[in-house]
Amino acid sequence: DTAVSQTPKYLVTQMGNDKSIKCEQNLGHDTMYWYKQDSKKFLKIMFSYNNKELIINETVPNRFSPKSPDKAHLNLHINSLELGDSAVYFCASSQVPVIDNSPLHFGNGTRLTVT
Amino acid sequence: AQSVSQHNHHVILSEAASLELGCNYSYGGTVNLFWYVQYPGQHLQLLLKYFSGDPLVKGIKGFEAEFIKSKFSFNLRKPSVQWSDTAEYFCAVNVKGNNRLAFGKGNQVVVIP
């Protein structure tokens, strides 16, 4: 019973391509997130959605576009991929948008390699 | 700038040794504090958290952490590590009422059998 599941686990693609990463949570949480973990293992938030509404949009190139068709899903679409986009992308969810008493639950990550 | 600092990024120790990982933050105001663990090839899992009350927090697998408000610190400890504790450990801070969780750069811990 995977709580937060991401697909694919690995994604290798060439520069300039467009790709998507999917995320689904079966925890009944209202809030979902995308985090990027760079080569130095530094985790940084990219986006957050609460009940399909965008509530956090950090300084991320507009080539990255999140889509939340419902509160259990948050997909990440990346246009015109660049070498610097290579990273591990983690999806996460929490019960409510305010983290008080509502820790994040993470997916297994998607390792994106751009060649 | 506001940040979360973890030092000694690489830690190598033998089984049964004691482990202490430091975490300092520079955020003002009231904070929630977390330690997450990432075992090789797995997702981040919550190890323990502090929201309020007793500053000494006990988590899973024998880990504990102590919040020292005057030092802006939330250090993680385990008295006797096992080989299975080999993992990456991340400290994270959330300012109360805010839904952003800021992570430190992590500590890579390798326990030698």
mmCIF file of C-alpha atoms in Angstrom:
data_model
loop_
_atom_site.group_PDB
_atom_site.id
_atom_site.type_symbol
_atom_site.label_atom_id
_atom_site.label_comp_id
_atom_site.label_asym_id
_atom_site.label_seq_id
_atom_site.Cartn_x
_atom_site.Cartn_y
_atom_site.Cartn_z
ATOM 1 C CA ASP A 1 0.000 0.000 0.000
ATOM 2 C CA THR A 2 2.119 2.862 -1.288
ATOM 3 C CA ALA A 3 0.988 6.124 0.262
ATOM 4 C CA VAL A 4 2.650 8.526 -2.180
ATOM 5 C CA SER A 5 3.587 7.005 -5.508
ATOM 6 C CA GLN A 6 5.534 8.589 -8.343
ATOM 7 C CA THR A 7 6.135 7.430 -11.871
ATOM 8 C CA PRO A 8 8.495 6.903 -13.486
ATOM 9 C CA LYS A 9 11.239 6.044 -11.010
ATOM 10 C CA TYR A 10 13.939 6.799 -13.555
ATOM 11 C CA LEU A 11 13.741 9.118 -16.538
ATOM 12 C CA VAL A 12 16.577 9.595 -19.017
ATOM 13 C CA THR A 13 15.997 12.033 -21.840
ATOM 14 C CA GLN A 14 17.757 14.436 -24.156
ATOM 15 C CA MET A 15 17.984 18.188 -23.916
ATOM 16 C CA GLY A 16 15.078 20.003 -25.468
ATOM 17 C CA ASN A 17 12.539 17.252 -24.849
ATOM 18 C CA ASP A 18 9.309 17.642 -22.861
ATOM 19 C CA LYS A 19 8.574 15.146 -20.103
ATOM 20 C CA SER A 20 6.088 14.584 -17.296
ATOM 21 C CA ILE A 21 6.296 13.015 -13.870
ATOM 22 C CA LYS A 22 3.143 11.766 -12.193
ATOM 23 C CA CYS A 23 2.311 11.649 -8.508
ATOM 24 C CA GLU A 24 -0.617 10.149 -6.655
ATOM 25 C CA GLN A 25 -1.361 9.913 -2.943
ATOM 26 C CA ASN A 26 -3.918 7.650 -1.301
ATOM 27 C CA LEU A 27 -3.722 9.221 2.138
ATOM 28 C CA GLY A 28 -6.683 11.519 1.679
ATOM 29 C CA HIS A 29 -4.416 14.538 2.145
ATOM 30 C CA ASP A 30 -5.439 17.964 0.911
ATOM 31 C CA THR A 31 -1.978 19.299 0.108
ATOM 32 C CA MET A 32 0.681 18.084 -2.286
ATOM 33 C CA TYR A 33 4.190 19.297 -3.066
ATOM 34 C CA TRP A 34 7.043 18.950 -5.496
ATOM 35 C CA TYR A 35 10.595 19.107 -4.156
ATOM 36 C CA LYS A 36 13.828 19.031 -6.137
ATOM 37 C CA GLN A 37 16.929 17.333 -4.734
ATOM 38 C CA ASP A 38 20.073 18.401 -6.516
ATOM 39 C CA SER A 39 23.355 16.544 -6.915
ATOM 40 C CA LYS A 40 24.486 17.772 -3.491
ATOM 41 C CA LYS A 41 21.357 16.251 -1.926
ATOM 42 C CA PHE A 42 19.905 19.691 -1.185
ATOM 43 C CA LEU A 43 16.101 19.561 -1.080
ATOM 44 C CA LYS A 44 14.171 22.611 -2.157
ATOM 45 C CA ILE A 45 10.455 23.148 -2.538
ATOM 46 C CA MET A 46 9.176 23.964 -5.993
ATOM 47 C CA PHE A 47 5.385 23.953 -5.819
ATOM 48 C CA SER A 48 2.530 23.205 -3.492
ATOM 49 C CA TYR A 49 -1.147 22.652 -4.213
ATOM 50 C CA ASN A 50 -4.014 22.594 -1.753
ATOM 51 C CA ASN A 51 -7.228 21.082 -3.043
ATOM 52 C CA LYS A 52 -6.139 21.653 -6.636
ATOM 53 C CA GLU A 53 -5.210 25.285 -5.973
ATOM 54 C CA LEU A 54 -1.621 26.483 -6.352
ATOM 55 C CA ILE A 55 -0.440 27.906 -3.019
ATOM 56 C CA ILE A 56 3.341 27.854 -3.335
ATOM 57 C CA ASN A 57 5.257 28.722 -6.452
ATOM 58 C CA GLU A 58 8.928 29.204 -5.696
ATOM 59 C CA THR A 59 11.418 30.722 -8.090
ATOM 60 C CA VAL A 60 11.213 28.003 -10.689
ATOM 61 C CA PRO A 61 11.612 28.458 -14.461
ATOM 62 C CA ASN A 62 8.271 28.608 -16.210
ATOM 63 C CA ARG A 63 9.326 25.542 -18.207
ATOM 64 C CA PHE A 64 8.077 23.683 -15.122
ATOM 65 C CA SER A 65 4.308 23.481 -14.925
ATOM 66 C CA PRO A 66 2.462 21.587 -12.214
ATOM 67 C CA LYS A 67 -1.015 20.240 -12.837
ATOM 68 C CA SER A 68 -3.439 18.989 -10.219
ATOM 69 C CA PRO A 69 -6.492 17.323 -11.777
ATOM 70 C CA ASP A 70 -7.783 16.436 -8.307
ATOM 71 C CA LYS A 71 -6.460 16.632 -4.783
ATOM 72 C CA ALA A 72 -4.985 13.120 -4.951
ATOM 73 C CA HIS A 73 -2.821 13.879 -7.971
ATOM 74 C CA LEU A 74 -0.100 16.393 -8.701
ATOM 75 C CA ASN A 75 1.807 16.003 -11.935
ATOM 76 C CA LEU A 76 4.892 17.894 -13.040
ATOM 77 C CA HIS A 77 5.445 18.740 -16.673
ATOM 78 C CA ILE A 78 8.797 20.042 -17.831
ATOM 79 C CA ASN A 79 9.271 21.679 -21.231
ATOM 80 C CA SER A 80 12.515 22.105 -23.146
ATOM 81 C CA LEU A 81 14.601 20.114 -20.692
ATOM 82 C CA GLU A 82 18.074 21.410 -19.848
ATOM 83 C CA LEU A 83 21.137 19.706 -18.397
ATOM 84 C CA GLY A 84 20.628 21.575 -15.117
ATOM 85 C CA ASP A 85 17.234 19.964 -14.669
ATOM 86 C CA SER A 86 18.949 16.675 -13.843
ATOM 87 C CA ALA A 87 17.989 15.906 -10.264
ATOM 88 C CA VAL A 88 15.767 13.742 -8.133
ATOM 89 C CA TYR A 89 12.229 15.088 -7.924
ATOM 90 C CA PHE A 90 10.192 14.168 -4.872
ATOM 91 C CA CYS A 91 6.470 14.424 -4.551
ATOM 92 C CA ALA A 92 5.042 14.806 -1.052
ATOM 93 C CA SER A 93 1.709 15.300 0.639
ATOM 94 C CA SER A 94 0.411 16.569 3.958
ATOM 95 C CA GLN A 95 -2.999 16.517 5.555
ATOM 96 C CA VAL A 96 -3.367 20.293 5.587
ATOM 97 C CA PRO A 97 -1.380 23.118 4.004
ATOM 98 C CA VAL A 98 -0.102 24.376 7.322
ATOM 99 C CA ILE A 99 2.558 21.976 8.452
ATOM 100 C CA ASP A 100 1.720 22.291 12.151
ATOM 101 C CA ASN A 101 0.897 18.773 13.273
ATOM 102 C CA SER A 102 0.919 17.601 9.675
ATOM 103 C CA PRO A 103 4.289 16.226 8.588
ATOM 104 C CA LEU A 104 5.083 15.572 4.968
ATOM 105 C CA HIS A 105 4.876 12.120 3.457
ATOM 106 C CA PHE A 106 7.252 11.636 0.550
ATOM 107 C CA GLY A 107 7.193 9.528 -2.568
ATOM 108 C CA ASN A 108 10.182 7.443 -3.681
ATOM 109 C CA GLY A 109 11.465 10.098 -6.022
ATOM 110 C CA THR A 110 12.032 10.293 -9.774
ATOM 111 C CA ARG A 111 15.630 10.452 -10.894
ATOM 112 C CA LEU A 112 15.716 12.627 -13.994
ATOM 113 C CA THR A 113 18.847 12.580 -16.135
ATOM 114 C CA VAL A 114 19.101 14.991 -19.044
ATOM 115 C CA THR A 115 21.786 14.198 -21.602
ATOM 116 C CA ALA B 1 19.478 34.681 5.000
ATOM 117 C CA GLN B 2 17.244 32.174 6.683
ATOM 118 C CA SER B 3 18.703 28.701 6.531
ATOM 119 C CA VAL B 4 19.075 25.267 8.048
ATOM 120 C CA SER B 5 22.657 24.139 8.687
ATOM 121 C CA GLN B 6 23.914 20.630 9.072
ATOM 122 C CA HIS B 7 27.635 20.111 9.554
ATOM 123 C CA ASN B 8 29.894 17.085 9.063
ATOM 124 C CA HIS B 9 28.175 16.000 5.923
ATOM 125 C CA HIS B 10 29.917 12.608 5.884
ATOM 126 C CA VAL B 11 29.983 10.561 9.070
ATOM 127 C CA ILE B 12 31.536 7.095 9.267
ATOM 128 C CA LEU B 13 31.323 5.096 12.455
ATOM 129 C CA SER B 14 31.324 1.535 13.736
ATOM 130 C CA GLU B 15 28.370 -0.384 15.045
ATOM 131 C CA ALA B 16 27.572 0.326 18.699
ATOM 132 C CA ALA B 17 29.155 3.776 18.490
ATOM 133 C CA SER B 18 27.114 6.790 19.497
ATOM 134 C CA LEU B 19 25.847 9.203 16.887
ATOM 135 C CA GLU B 20 25.116 12.895 17.161
ATOM 136 C CA LEU B 21 24.171 15.058 14.201
ATOM 137 C CA GLY B 22 23.951 18.794 14.588
ATOM 138 C CA CYS B 23 21.223 21.010 13.160
ATOM 139 C CA ASN B 24 21.055 24.771 13.500
ATOM 140 C CA TYR B 25 18.536 27.118 11.980
ATOM 141 C CA SER B 26 18.377 30.849 11.556
ATOM 142 C CA TYR B 27 14.624 31.428 11.397
ATOM 143 C CA GLY B 28 12.979 33.785 13.816
ATOM 144 C CA GLY B 29 9.674 33.103 15.458
ATOM 145 C CA THR B 30 8.150 29.839 16.583
ATOM 146 C CA VAL B 31 9.218 26.810 14.625
ATOM 147 C CA ASN B 32 8.329 23.188 14.023
ATOM 148 C CA LEU B 33 11.372 20.928 13.716
ATOM 149 C CA PHE B 34 11.834 17.613 11.973
ATOM 150 C CA TRP B 35 14.394 14.974 11.225
ATOM 151 C CA TYR B 36 13.864 12.864 8.129
ATOM 152 C CA VAL B 37 15.854 9.789 7.118
ATOM 153 C CA GLN B 38 16.470 8.510 3.614
ATOM 154 C CA TYR B 39 17.708 4.918 3.451
ATOM 155 C CA PRO B 40 19.595 3.941 0.288
ATOM 156 C CA GLY B 41 17.211 3.849 -2.649
ATOM 157 C CA GLN B 42 14.194 4.791 -0.574
ATOM 158 C CA HIS B 43 12.046 7.851 0.047
ATOM 159 C CA LEU B 44 12.372 10.252 2.930
ATOM 160 C CA GLN B 45 10.706 9.043 6.096
ATOM 161 C CA LEU B 46 9.880 11.013 9.195
ATOM 162 C CA LEU B 47 12.193 10.061 12.060
ATOM 163 C CA LEU B 48 10.850 12.452 14.666
ATOM 164 C CA LYS B 49 9.302 15.862 15.060
ATOM 165 C CA TYR B 50 8.989 18.669 17.578
ATOM 166 C CA PHE B 51 6.027 21.010 17.680
ATOM 167 C CA SER B 52 5.817 22.026 21.346
ATOM 168 C CA GLY B 53 6.198 20.717 24.885
ATOM 169 C CA ASP B 54 9.094 18.591 26.101
ATOM 170 C CA PRO B 55 12.177 19.691 24.136
ATOM 171 C CA LEU B 56 13.561 16.161 24.236
ATOM 172 C CA VAL B 57 11.765 14.225 21.536
ATOM 173 C CA LYS B 58 11.944 10.490 21.029
ATOM 174 C CA GLY B 59 11.477 9.051 17.567
ATOM 175 C CA ILE B 60 11.552 5.707 15.869
ATOM 176 C CA LYS B 61 14.446 3.229 15.922
ATOM 177 C CA GLY B 62 15.954 4.579 19.124
ATOM 178 C CA PHE B 63 16.610 8.089 17.849
ATOM 179 C CA GLU B 64 16.017 11.205 19.904
ATOM 180 C CA ALA B 65 16.519 14.911 19.382
ATOM 181 C CA GLU B 66 16.763 17.873 21.696
ATOM 182 C CA PHE B 67 15.444 21.320 20.908
ATOM 183 C CA ILE B 68 17.547 24.048 22.495
ATOM 184 C CA LYS B 69 15.762 27.276 21.745
ATOM 185 C CA SER B 70 18.583 29.549 22.931
ATOM 186 C CA LYS B 71 20.983 27.852 20.547
ATOM 187 C CA PHE B 72 18.531 27.544 17.629
ATOM 188 C CA SER B 73 19.491 23.878 17.532
ATOM 189 C CA PHE B 74 17.770 20.523 17.132
ATOM 190 C CA ASN B 75 20.483 17.883 17.351
ATOM 191 C CA LEU B 76 19.784 14.239 16.608
ATOM 192 C CA ARG B 77 21.258 11.467 18.751
ATOM 193 C CA LYS B 78 21.369 7.709 18.968
ATOM 194 C CA PRO B 79 23.387 6.046 21.747
ATOM 195 C CA SER B 80 24.298 2.894 19.818
ATOM 196 C CA VAL B 81 24.027 2.705 16.029
ATOM 197 C CA GLN B 82 23.462 -0.349 13.890
ATOM 198 C CA TRP B 83 24.533 -1.150 10.360
ATOM 199 C CA SER B 84 20.920 -0.585 9.292
ATOM 200 C CA ASP B 85 21.198 3.068 10.345
ATOM 201 C CA THR B 86 23.310 3.737 7.264
ATOM 202 C CA ALA B 87 21.347 6.488 5.546
ATOM 203 C CA GLU B 88 21.100 10.182 4.765
ATOM 204 C CA TYR B 89 19.641 12.279 7.574
ATOM 205 C CA PHE B 90 17.917 15.594 6.914
ATOM 206 C CA CYS B 91 16.958 18.251 9.393
ATOM 207 C CA ALA B 92 13.976 20.397 8.396
ATOM 208 C CA VAL B 93 12.410 23.530 9.813
ATOM 209 C CA ASN B 94 8.974 25.005 9.380
ATOM 210 C CA VAL B 95 7.933 28.389 10.705
ATOM 211 C CA LYS B 96 4.593 27.862 12.460
ATOM 212 C CA GLY B 97 1.651 28.878 10.317
ATOM 213 C CA ASN B 98 3.683 28.606 7.126
ATOM 214 C CA ASN B 99 3.460 25.627 4.823
ATOM 215 C CA ARG B 100 7.051 25.713 3.647
ATOM 216 C CA LEU B 101 9.484 23.149 4.970
ATOM 217 C CA ALA B 102 13.141 24.125 4.644
ATOM 218 C CA PHE B 103 15.709 21.341 4.606
ATOM 219 C CA GLY B 104 19.342 21.215 5.572
ATOM 220 C CA LYS B 105 21.859 19.682 3.189
ATOM 221 C CA GLY B 106 21.817 16.343 4.966
ATOM 222 C CA ASN B 107 24.300 14.102 6.754
ATOM 223 C CA GLN B 108 25.499 10.961 5.005
ATOM 224 C CA VAL B 109 25.973 8.391 7.768
ATOM 225 C CA VAL B 110 27.755 5.116 7.092
ATOM 226 C CA VAL B 111 27.832 2.501 9.831
ATOM 227 C CA ILE B 112 30.517 -0.145 9.448
ATOM 228 C CA PRO B 113 29.601 -3.593 10.764
#
